Amino acid sequence: MAAGKETQNSVKQNRRETKCSLFLCQEKPDVTQPVIFNPDFFVERLRHEHPQIYADLVLSNITRLIDLPGDEFAQLTGELEPKMPSSSSTAFLRSFNFRKRKEKGVIFGAPLTEEGIAQIYQLIEYLSKNLHVEGLFRVPGHSLRQAALREMLNNGAEIDLETGDFHPNDAATLLKVYLGELPEPLLTHRHYHAHLKIGDLTRFDENGNKTDVPNKERQIEAYQLLFMLLPPTNRSLLKLLLDLLYHTARTQHLNKMSAINLATMFAPHIIWPKNVTASDLQGSIEKLNNGVAFLIRHSQKLFKAPLYINKYARLYYTGSKSLQSNDDLNLASGSKTGSTTVIAASSPSPSVRSITGEMSRTSTIHPCENQSYTESCLKELYKEVNSMPESAKKKKLIRQLEKQPDPTSSAETRTPFIRRHWRSRSAGGLIKRKGLGAKVSMDKDSSKVKSVPPSS
């Protein structure tokens, strides 16, 4: 008995010591342990709390990378209905009857929902364990097994695909069928023209002439921004799908399915406009296929916000005034004094102006501290633009600069914000206002110095 009591006492003592050690760990955490933090936390917070500012920020940077005419930009923002290539024949039109079914529990042909993604994820998870199957996504499955599996998914059943009743080709074919029967492509009709333009982003040679070499960094940046505008359900499923295809392509030595082969299989289901045939798309098919192949190869980088968007969102919630573009943020982040340089946009939207007022009440900004440094940076930027090699892009920028208002005009007298002209303001307007403004102010200062008589 005595031995038993001693054992119990020792156990209790150990528990007390354990609790004490845990308490001490909470008081003095181990600084060597990594802190898990979502780098896009402030970006997601901005998306949910201020969706209009979030959308304006992303759109302004998209139009900095790709040139979208008025109608295409209005389609991207949702102001106009998307205009897709029309089918020349109704013989190939897919039936709308099945797609419009509203029966309870039906996921095939229904709009994309979280419940539908949860069901389809069973297929994705099963396929991720069978990437070695040769011809995966190319070889069709058995029609009867597919019909049975489809009915089970429609009924919301949890399926044990590991029993051997179904083959990976059945799940692969059914996944493509599900994507093809969505009412709208996974990448959406609104983004169709933007995807075509991103495929045209190439490098320039020393003379400023456009080459055929893709500018991968710019393309990744543009896709990151474009995916930030996708509906949450589309973005979630797209991430799951591209991750699956990425690992499938990495196993091509077994399954014989490269990124371009997978893109050829999936492009008609996730990016082609609905109710069109290959002949309707004419010369765009190769560009669309190459675009999807690019998404597969670089899928691990596409669902992160660009660094300057992260910085903007962080500064937004930590007391800095709004920065309207990537160029502005680069100037602000280069401050030698460590404080944030305030750069006001030429004509911010009413929502941005209201937020700027709110943040000015909660923080103290001293623009005079960094004024000289900001002016010198902007002068260098203005000179750099003028020293660019002759190209169509430079001529277009110069034309935009010539159309800008007087650089010395006050913010109150400037033209109100118009979304479709944002890209000219965010780049050309800023350079002219800040570059010329700094130059004018320096000329005035020098004239004042000359006018002061020498002291005796």
Short mmCIF file of C-alpha atoms in Angstrom, two decimals:
data_model
loop_
_atom_site.label_atom_id
_atom_site.label_comp_id
_atom_site.label_asym_id
_atom_site.label_seq_id
_atom_site.Cartn_x
_atom_site.Cartn_y
_atom_site.Cartn_z
CA MET A 1 0.00 0.00 0.00
CA ALA A 2 2.79 2.36 0.95
CA ALA A 3 4.51 1.66 -2.32
CA GLY A 4 1.27 2.36 -4.18
CA LYS A 5 0.83 5.71 -2.42
CA GLU A 6 4.40 6.68 -3.21
CA THR A 7 3.80 5.84 -6.86
CA GLN A 8 0.62 7.98 -6.94
CA ASN A 9 2.42 10.85 -5.22
CA SER A 10 5.26 10.68 -7.72
CA VAL A 11 2.78 10.72 -10.62
CA LYS A 12 1.00 13.76 -9.17
CA GLN A 13 4.35 15.48 -8.62
CA ASN A 14 5.30 14.76 -12.23
CA ARG A 15 1.98 16.18 -13.46
CA ARG A 16 2.50 19.32 -11.39
CA GLU A 17 6.00 19.66 -12.84
CA THR A 18 4.59 19.15 -16.32
CA LYS A 19 2.00 21.88 -15.81
CA CYS A 20 4.67 24.14 -14.42
CA SER A 21 6.97 23.53 -17.35
CA LEU A 22 4.14 24.27 -19.77
CA PHE A 23 3.40 27.47 -17.91
CA LEU A 24 7.03 28.50 -18.05
CA CYS A 25 7.09 27.76 -21.78
CA GLN A 26 4.15 30.11 -22.25
CA GLU A 27 5.91 32.82 -20.27
CA LYS A 28 9.20 32.37 -22.10
CA PRO A 29 8.61 30.85 -25.52
CA ASP A 30 11.45 29.30 -27.43
CA VAL A 31 12.53 31.93 -29.93
CA THR A 32 14.12 29.27 -32.11
CA GLN A 33 10.72 27.75 -32.97
CA PRO A 34 9.24 29.09 -36.23
CA VAL A 35 6.09 31.19 -35.97
CA ILE A 36 3.43 30.07 -38.41
CA PHE A 37 1.87 33.10 -40.12
CA ASN A 38 -0.22 33.43 -43.25
CA PRO A 39 1.65 35.93 -45.45
CA ASP A 40 -1.62 36.84 -47.18
CA PHE A 41 -3.45 37.54 -43.92
CA PHE A 42 -3.75 41.30 -44.48
CA VAL A 43 -4.62 40.76 -48.15
CA GLU A 44 -7.52 38.47 -47.25
CA ARG A 45 -8.60 40.89 -44.55
CA LEU A 46 -8.65 43.71 -47.10
CA ARG A 47 -10.66 41.52 -49.47
CA HIS A 48 -13.37 40.88 -46.87
CA GLU A 49 -13.49 44.25 -45.13
CA HIS A 50 -12.97 46.61 -48.08
CA PRO A 51 -13.76 44.69 -51.28
CA GLN A 52 -13.93 47.78 -53.48
CA ILE A 53 -10.48 49.02 -52.46
CA TYR A 54 -9.16 45.47 -52.87
CA ALA A 55 -10.60 45.19 -56.39
CA ASP A 56 -9.33 48.64 -57.43
CA LEU A 57 -5.85 47.80 -56.17
CA VAL A 58 -5.69 44.51 -58.07
CA LEU A 59 -7.21 45.94 -61.25
CA SER A 60 -4.81 48.88 -61.33
CA ASN A 61 -1.85 46.51 -61.27
CA ILE A 62 -3.36 44.13 -63.85
CA THR A 63 -3.74 46.99 -66.32
CA ARG A 64 -0.13 47.94 -65.62
CA LEU A 65 0.92 44.56 -67.02
CA ILE A 66 -1.53 43.96 -69.86
CA ASP A 67 -3.34 46.35 -72.15
CA LEU A 68 -7.09 45.86 -71.97
CA PRO A 69 -9.24 48.11 -74.22
CA GLY A 70 -12.31 49.73 -72.75
CA ASP A 71 -14.79 46.94 -73.45
CA GLU A 72 -12.45 44.15 -72.35
CA PHE A 73 -11.65 46.01 -69.14
CA ALA A 74 -15.35 46.59 -68.49
CA GLN A 75 -15.95 42.86 -68.97
CA LEU A 76 -13.17 42.06 -66.50
CA THR A 77 -14.73 44.34 -63.89
CA GLY A 78 -18.25 43.06 -64.56
CA GLU A 79 -19.57 46.36 -65.89
CA LEU A 80 -20.34 44.70 -69.24
CA GLU A 81 -21.50 41.20 -70.04
CA PRO A 82 -18.65 39.07 -71.43
CA LYS A 83 -18.59 38.84 -75.22
CA MET A 84 -17.41 35.39 -76.23
CA PRO A 85 -16.79 33.84 -79.66
CA SER A 86 -20.16 32.67 -80.95
CA SER A 87 -20.77 29.24 -82.38
CA SER A 88 -21.43 29.07 -86.10
CA SER A 89 -23.55 25.96 -85.78
CA THR A 90 -26.07 24.76 -83.26
CA ALA A 91 -25.32 21.12 -83.96
CA PHE A 92 -22.46 21.13 -81.50
CA LEU A 93 -24.17 23.06 -78.74
CA ARG A 94 -24.25 21.31 -75.42
CA SER A 95 -27.66 20.75 -73.96
CA PHE A 96 -28.83 23.39 -71.51
CA ASN A 97 -31.53 21.17 -70.06
CA PHE A 98 -29.22 19.08 -67.92
CA ARG A 99 -27.18 22.10 -66.92
CA LYS A 100 -30.23 23.91 -65.57
CA ARG A 101 -31.36 21.13 -63.28
CA LYS A 102 -32.20 22.36 -59.80
CA GLU A 103 -32.71 19.00 -58.12
CA LYS A 104 -31.55 18.72 -54.53
CA GLY A 105 -28.11 17.21 -54.17
CA VAL A 106 -27.20 17.36 -57.87
CA ILE A 107 -23.68 18.69 -58.42
CA PHE A 108 -23.10 17.83 -62.08
CA GLY A 109 -24.31 20.72 -64.23
CA ALA A 110 -25.11 22.86 -61.17
CA PRO A 111 -23.32 26.12 -60.25
CA LEU A 112 -20.08 25.68 -58.36
CA THR A 113 -20.55 25.45 -54.59
CA GLU A 114 -18.52 24.41 -51.56
CA GLU A 115 -20.66 21.28 -51.28
CA GLY A 116 -19.89 20.37 -54.87
CA ILE A 117 -16.17 20.90 -54.31
CA ALA A 118 -16.32 18.62 -51.25
CA GLN A 119 -17.82 15.85 -53.36
CA ILE A 120 -15.42 16.29 -56.26
CA TYR A 121 -12.49 16.36 -53.86
CA GLN A 122 -13.07 12.63 -53.34
CA LEU A 123 -12.07 12.13 -56.98
CA ILE A 124 -9.07 14.44 -56.68
CA GLU A 125 -7.82 12.72 -53.54
CA TYR A 126 -8.19 9.28 -55.14
CA LEU A 127 -6.40 10.38 -58.32
CA SER A 128 -3.52 11.89 -56.34
CA LYS A 129 -2.77 8.36 -55.08
CA ASN A 130 -2.80 6.88 -58.59
CA LEU A 131 -0.62 9.22 -60.60
CA HIS A 132 1.37 6.30 -61.96
CA VAL A 133 -1.47 5.09 -64.22
CA GLU A 134 -0.37 5.41 -67.83
CA GLY A 135 -2.55 7.69 -69.93
CA LEU A 136 -4.28 9.22 -66.89
CA PHE A 137 -6.86 11.82 -68.05
CA ARG A 138 -6.36 10.66 -71.64
CA VAL A 139 -7.67 7.08 -71.57
CA PRO A 140 -11.45 7.08 -70.96
CA GLY A 141 -13.01 5.03 -68.20
CA HIS A 142 -15.83 2.50 -68.31
CA SER A 143 -19.17 4.14 -69.05
CA LEU A 144 -21.24 1.98 -66.67
CA ARG A 145 -18.86 2.51 -63.76
CA GLN A 146 -18.79 6.22 -64.47
CA ALA A 147 -22.59 6.40 -64.43
CA ALA A 148 -22.71 4.62 -61.06
CA LEU A 149 -20.00 6.86 -59.61
CA ARG A 150 -21.72 9.95 -60.94
CA GLU A 151 -25.01 9.02 -59.30
CA MET A 152 -23.29 8.40 -55.98
CA LEU A 153 -21.61 11.82 -56.10
CA ASN A 154 -24.89 13.50 -57.03
CA ASN A 155 -26.53 11.90 -54.01
CA GLY A 156 -23.85 13.31 -51.71
CA ALA A 157 -22.48 9.91 -50.73
CA GLU A 158 -19.08 9.34 -49.18
CA ILE A 159 -17.38 6.88 -51.51
CA ASP A 160 -14.57 4.48 -50.67
CA LEU A 161 -12.77 4.46 -54.00
CA GLU A 162 -10.02 2.22 -52.65
CA THR A 163 -12.23 -0.92 -52.71
CA GLY A 164 -11.36 -1.64 -56.32
CA ASP A 165 -14.87 -1.14 -57.70
CA PHE A 166 -13.67 1.82 -59.75
CA HIS A 167 -10.59 2.46 -61.87
CA PRO A 168 -8.55 5.70 -61.78
CA ASN A 169 -9.55 6.31 -65.40
CA ASP A 170 -13.20 6.37 -64.28
CA ALA A 171 -12.48 9.09 -61.74
CA ALA A 172 -10.28 11.05 -64.16
CA THR A 173 -12.92 11.04 -66.90
CA LEU A 174 -15.66 12.00 -64.47
CA LEU A 175 -13.58 14.93 -63.17
CA LYS A 176 -13.30 16.30 -66.70
CA VAL A 177 -17.04 15.77 -67.23
CA TYR A 178 -17.82 17.72 -64.05
CA LEU A 179 -15.65 20.66 -65.14
CA GLY A 180 -17.10 20.60 -68.64
CA GLU A 181 -20.70 20.72 -67.36
CA LEU A 182 -20.24 23.72 -65.09
CA PRO A 183 -22.52 26.58 -66.22
CA GLU A 184 -19.42 28.75 -66.66
CA PRO A 185 -15.75 27.79 -67.22
CA LEU A 186 -13.73 27.46 -64.04
CA LEU A 187 -11.57 30.42 -65.13
CA THR A 188 -14.78 32.40 -65.91
CA HIS A 189 -15.91 34.20 -69.05
CA ARG A 190 -14.98 37.58 -67.58
CA HIS A 191 -11.30 36.63 -67.49
CA TYR A 192 -11.14 35.08 -70.95
CA HIS A 193 -9.62 38.09 -72.76
CA ALA A 194 -7.17 38.70 -69.92
CA HIS A 195 -5.83 35.15 -70.28
CA LEU A 196 -5.23 35.73 -73.98
CA LYS A 197 -3.35 38.96 -73.24
CA ILE A 198 -1.18 37.37 -70.54
CA GLY A 199 0.01 34.83 -73.09
CA ASP A 200 1.36 37.73 -75.17
CA LEU A 201 3.67 39.01 -72.42
CA THR A 202 7.15 38.59 -73.90
CA ARG A 203 10.56 40.15 -73.37
CA PHE A 204 12.09 43.06 -75.29
CA ASP A 205 15.52 43.08 -76.88
CA GLU A 206 18.19 45.75 -76.42
CA ASN A 207 16.56 47.94 -79.06
CA GLY A 208 13.18 47.80 -77.37
CA ASN A 209 11.65 45.46 -79.93
CA LYS A 210 9.32 42.72 -78.80
CA THR A 211 10.68 39.17 -78.98
CA ASP A 212 9.08 35.73 -78.87
CA VAL A 213 10.69 34.89 -75.52
CA PRO A 214 7.97 34.71 -72.85
CA ASN A 215 8.39 36.97 -69.85
CA LYS A 216 7.69 34.33 -67.21
CA GLU A 217 8.04 36.67 -64.25
CA ARG A 218 5.46 39.08 -65.65
CA GLN A 219 3.15 36.25 -66.60
CA ILE A 220 3.28 34.76 -63.10
CA GLU A 221 2.61 38.19 -61.60
CA ALA A 222 -0.36 38.75 -63.93
CA TYR A 223 -1.85 35.34 -63.13
CA GLN A 224 -1.42 35.96 -59.40
CA LEU A 225 -3.39 39.18 -59.71
CA LEU A 226 -6.03 37.66 -61.98
CA PHE A 227 -6.62 34.73 -59.64
CA MET A 228 -7.14 37.20 -56.80
CA LEU A 229 -10.27 38.36 -58.64
CA LEU A 230 -11.76 34.87 -59.02
CA PRO A 231 -14.81 33.94 -56.93
CA PRO A 232 -13.70 32.05 -53.79
CA THR A 233 -15.20 28.74 -54.93
CA ASN A 234 -13.54 28.96 -58.35
CA ARG A 235 -10.23 29.82 -56.76
CA SER A 236 -10.47 26.91 -54.30
CA LEU A 237 -11.26 24.30 -56.94
CA LEU A 238 -8.71 25.71 -59.37
CA LYS A 239 -5.99 25.42 -56.74
CA LEU A 240 -6.91 21.79 -56.04
CA LEU A 241 -7.05 20.96 -59.75
CA LEU A 242 -3.76 22.63 -60.72
CA ASP A 243 -2.00 21.03 -57.78
CA LEU A 244 -3.21 17.62 -58.96
CA LEU A 245 -2.13 18.28 -62.55
CA TYR A 246 1.23 19.63 -61.38
CA HIS A 247 2.05 16.40 -59.59
CA THR A 248 0.66 14.40 -62.50
CA ALA A 249 3.06 16.15 -64.87
CA ARG A 250 5.93 15.51 -62.47
CA THR A 251 5.17 11.78 -62.76
CA GLN A 252 5.14 11.83 -66.57
CA HIS A 253 7.96 9.27 -66.69
CA LEU A 254 5.30 6.77 -65.53
CA ASN A 255 1.96 8.10 -66.81
CA LYS A 256 3.28 9.62 -70.08
CA MET A 257 1.27 12.80 -69.44
CA SER A 258 3.30 16.01 -69.74
CA ALA A 259 2.05 19.48 -68.86
CA ILE A 260 1.12 20.28 -72.46
CA ASN A 261 -0.68 16.93 -72.83
CA LEU A 262 -2.70 17.67 -69.68
CA ALA A 263 -3.39 21.19 -70.89
CA THR A 264 -4.77 19.82 -74.15
CA MET A 265 -7.13 17.61 -72.14
CA PHE A 266 -8.31 20.30 -69.69
CA ALA A 267 -8.27 23.60 -71.61
CA PRO A 268 -11.67 22.89 -73.27
CA HIS A 269 -13.17 22.28 -69.82
CA ILE A 270 -11.73 25.13 -67.75
CA ILE A 271 -11.06 28.06 -70.10
CA TRP A 272 -12.88 27.61 -73.40
CA PRO A 273 -16.08 29.66 -73.61
CA LYS A 274 -19.22 27.60 -73.37
CA ASN A 275 -21.14 26.48 -76.44
CA VAL A 276 -18.32 26.97 -78.93
CA THR A 277 -16.38 24.56 -81.08
CA ALA A 278 -12.70 24.43 -81.98
CA SER A 279 -13.40 26.15 -85.30
CA ASP A 280 -14.99 29.11 -83.50
CA LEU A 281 -11.80 29.78 -81.53
CA GLN A 282 -9.67 29.71 -84.69
CA GLY A 283 -6.09 30.73 -83.81
CA SER A 284 -6.65 30.99 -80.05
CA ILE A 285 -6.55 27.26 -79.29
CA GLU A 286 -2.77 26.98 -79.21
CA LYS A 287 -2.49 30.09 -77.05
CA LEU A 288 -5.10 28.75 -74.62
CA ASN A 289 -3.42 25.36 -74.42
CA ASN A 290 -0.02 26.93 -73.80
CA GLY A 291 -1.58 29.14 -71.15
CA VAL A 292 -3.04 26.19 -69.25
CA ALA A 293 0.28 24.34 -69.55
CA PHE A 294 1.96 27.39 -68.00
CA LEU A 295 -0.55 27.32 -65.14
CA ILE A 296 0.26 23.66 -64.51
CA ARG A 297 4.03 24.15 -64.52
CA HIS A 298 3.95 27.18 -62.20
CA SER A 299 0.90 26.31 -60.10
CA GLN A 300 2.88 26.40 -56.85
CA LYS A 301 3.52 30.14 -57.29
CA LEU A 302 0.18 31.39 -58.63
CA PHE A 303 -1.95 31.43 -55.49
CA LYS A 304 0.18 33.89 -53.55
CA ALA A 305 -0.38 37.61 -53.63
CA PRO A 306 2.50 39.58 -55.18
CA LEU A 307 4.91 40.99 -52.62
CA TYR A 308 3.88 44.61 -53.21
CA ILE A 309 0.21 43.72 -52.67
CA ASN A 310 1.14 42.14 -49.35
CA LYS A 311 3.12 45.23 -48.39
CA TYR A 312 0.25 47.49 -49.39
CA ALA A 313 -2.25 45.54 -47.29
CA ARG A 314 0.09 45.46 -44.31
CA LEU A 315 0.77 49.20 -44.53
CA TYR A 316 -2.94 49.80 -44.96
CA TYR A 317 -3.69 48.23 -41.58
CA THR A 318 -0.61 49.54 -39.78
CA GLY A 319 -1.28 53.22 -40.34
CA SER A 320 0.15 54.21 -43.72
CA LYS A 321 -1.76 56.13 -46.33
CA SER A 322 -2.72 54.28 -49.48
CA LEU A 323 -0.17 53.47 -52.16
CA GLN A 324 -1.78 53.24 -55.53
CA SER A 325 0.63 51.17 -57.60
CA ASN A 326 3.69 48.96 -57.58
CA ASP A 327 5.88 51.89 -58.61
CA ASP A 328 4.62 53.95 -55.67
CA LEU A 329 5.30 51.13 -53.25
CA ASN A 330 8.84 50.64 -54.55
CA LEU A 331 9.57 54.29 -53.89
CA ALA A 332 8.04 54.15 -50.43
CA SER A 333 9.89 50.99 -49.44
CA GLY A 334 13.23 52.53 -50.42
CA SER A 335 13.16 55.22 -47.73
CA LYS A 336 16.52 55.59 -45.99
CA THR A 337 14.99 56.92 -42.80
CA GLY A 338 12.93 53.80 -42.24
CA SER A 339 9.60 55.60 -42.19
CA THR A 340 6.96 55.26 -44.85
CA THR A 341 6.87 57.84 -47.60
CA VAL A 342 3.40 59.13 -48.36
CA ILE A 343 2.55 59.18 -52.04
CA ALA A 344 -0.92 60.38 -52.91
CA ALA A 345 -2.65 59.13 -56.03
CA SER A 346 -3.67 61.61 -58.68
CA SER A 347 -7.35 60.85 -58.38
CA PRO A 348 -8.16 58.15 -55.89
CA SER A 349 -11.58 56.64 -55.67
CA PRO A 350 -14.00 57.93 -53.01
CA SER A 351 -13.51 54.75 -51.02
CA VAL A 352 -9.75 55.23 -50.96
CA ARG A 353 -10.14 58.87 -49.96
CA SER A 354 -12.39 57.93 -47.06
CA ILE A 355 -9.99 55.29 -45.82
CA THR A 356 -7.10 57.72 -46.13
CA GLY A 357 -8.99 60.10 -43.87
CA GLU A 358 -9.65 57.36 -41.34
CA MET A 359 -6.02 56.32 -41.17
CA SER A 360 -4.82 59.92 -40.89
CA ARG A 361 -6.77 60.20 -37.65
CA THR A 362 -5.07 57.14 -36.20
CA SER A 363 -1.49 57.85 -37.25
CA THR A 364 0.92 60.79 -37.48
CA ILE A 365 2.65 61.19 -40.83
CA HIS A 366 5.57 63.57 -41.34
CA PRO A 367 5.98 63.99 -45.12
CA CYS A 368 8.67 66.67 -44.73
CA GLU A 369 11.09 64.12 -43.33
CA ASN A 370 11.24 62.20 -46.61
CA GLN A 371 10.31 64.90 -49.09
CA SER A 372 13.80 65.50 -50.45
CA TYR A 373 14.49 61.77 -50.76
CA THR A 374 11.15 61.19 -52.51
CA GLU A 375 11.83 64.00 -54.96
CA SER A 376 15.26 62.63 -55.82
CA CYS A 377 13.82 59.12 -56.35
CA LEU A 378 11.07 60.45 -58.60
CA LYS A 379 13.55 62.49 -60.62
CA GLU A 380 15.63 59.39 -61.21
CA LEU A 381 12.54 57.45 -62.22
CA TYR A 382 11.52 60.18 -64.64
CA LYS A 383 14.98 60.20 -66.20
CA GLU A 384 14.93 56.43 -66.48
CA VAL A 385 11.67 56.52 -68.42
CA ASN A 386 13.10 59.09 -70.83
CA SER A 387 16.21 56.96 -71.33
CA MET A 388 14.20 53.87 -72.30
CA PRO A 389 14.92 52.51 -75.81
CA GLU A 390 12.57 53.61 -78.51
CA SER A 391 9.56 51.31 -78.70
CA ALA A 392 5.82 51.39 -79.15
CA LYS A 393 5.39 51.06 -75.42
CA LYS A 394 7.54 54.12 -74.74
CA LYS A 395 5.68 56.17 -77.36
CA LYS A 396 2.38 55.21 -75.80
CA LEU A 397 3.64 56.24 -72.36
CA ILE A 398 4.84 59.57 -73.72
CA ARG A 399 1.43 60.20 -75.30
CA GLN A 400 -0.17 59.47 -71.94
CA LEU A 401 2.19 61.90 -70.26
CA GLU A 402 1.28 64.66 -72.72
CA LYS A 403 -2.42 64.19 -71.98
CA GLN A 404 -1.97 64.63 -68.21
CA PRO A 405 -3.10 67.87 -66.48
CA ASP A 406 -0.78 70.52 -65.07
CA PRO A 407 1.58 68.77 -62.61
CA THR A 408 1.39 71.68 -60.18
CA SER A 409 -2.40 71.54 -59.89
CA SER A 410 -3.86 70.66 -56.54
CA ALA A 411 -5.53 67.34 -55.77
CA GLU A 412 -8.90 69.06 -55.30
CA THR A 413 -8.94 70.38 -58.91
CA ARG A 414 -8.05 67.10 -60.58
CA THR A 415 -10.45 64.94 -62.53
CA PRO A 416 -12.53 62.50 -60.45
CA PHE A 417 -11.52 58.84 -60.47
CA ILE A 418 -12.59 56.90 -63.57
CA ARG A 419 -11.76 53.22 -63.40
CA ARG A 420 -11.18 52.58 -67.09
CA HIS A 421 -8.32 55.14 -67.16
CA TRP A 422 -6.60 53.90 -64.02
CA ARG A 423 -3.62 52.38 -65.78
CA SER A 424 -2.60 55.68 -67.37
CA ARG A 425 -2.85 57.47 -64.04
CA SER A 426 -1.07 54.84 -62.00
CA ALA A 427 2.03 54.93 -64.24
CA GLY A 428 2.26 57.88 -66.62
CA GLY A 429 0.35 60.38 -64.54
CA LEU A 430 2.34 59.63 -61.42
CA ILE A 431 5.69 59.96 -63.21
CA LYS A 432 4.75 63.29 -64.76
CA ARG A 433 3.21 64.80 -61.66
CA LYS A 434 5.96 63.74 -59.30
CA GLY A 435 8.91 64.01 -61.68
CA LEU A 436 7.98 67.36 -63.19
CA GLY A 437 6.62 68.60 -59.89
CA ALA A 438 9.92 67.91 -58.18
CA LYS A 439 11.78 69.60 -61.01
CA VAL A 440 9.58 72.72 -60.87
CA SER A 441 9.97 72.97 -57.10
CA MET A 442 13.75 72.65 -57.36
CA ASP A 443 13.87 75.38 -60.05
CA LYS A 444 11.85 77.66 -57.79
CA ASP A 445 14.18 77.00 -54.87
CA SER A 446 17.24 77.74 -56.98
CA SER A 447 15.70 81.01 -58.22
CA LYS A 448 14.99 82.07 -54.67
CA VAL A 449 18.59 81.42 -53.70
CA LYS A 450 19.85 83.52 -56.57
CA SER A 451 17.53 86.42 -55.65
CA VAL A 452 18.81 86.69 -52.08
CA PRO A 453 21.51 89.45 -51.90
CA PRO A 454 24.81 88.45 -50.37
CA SER A 455 25.32 89.39 -46.77
CA SER A 456 27.93 92.00 -46.04
#
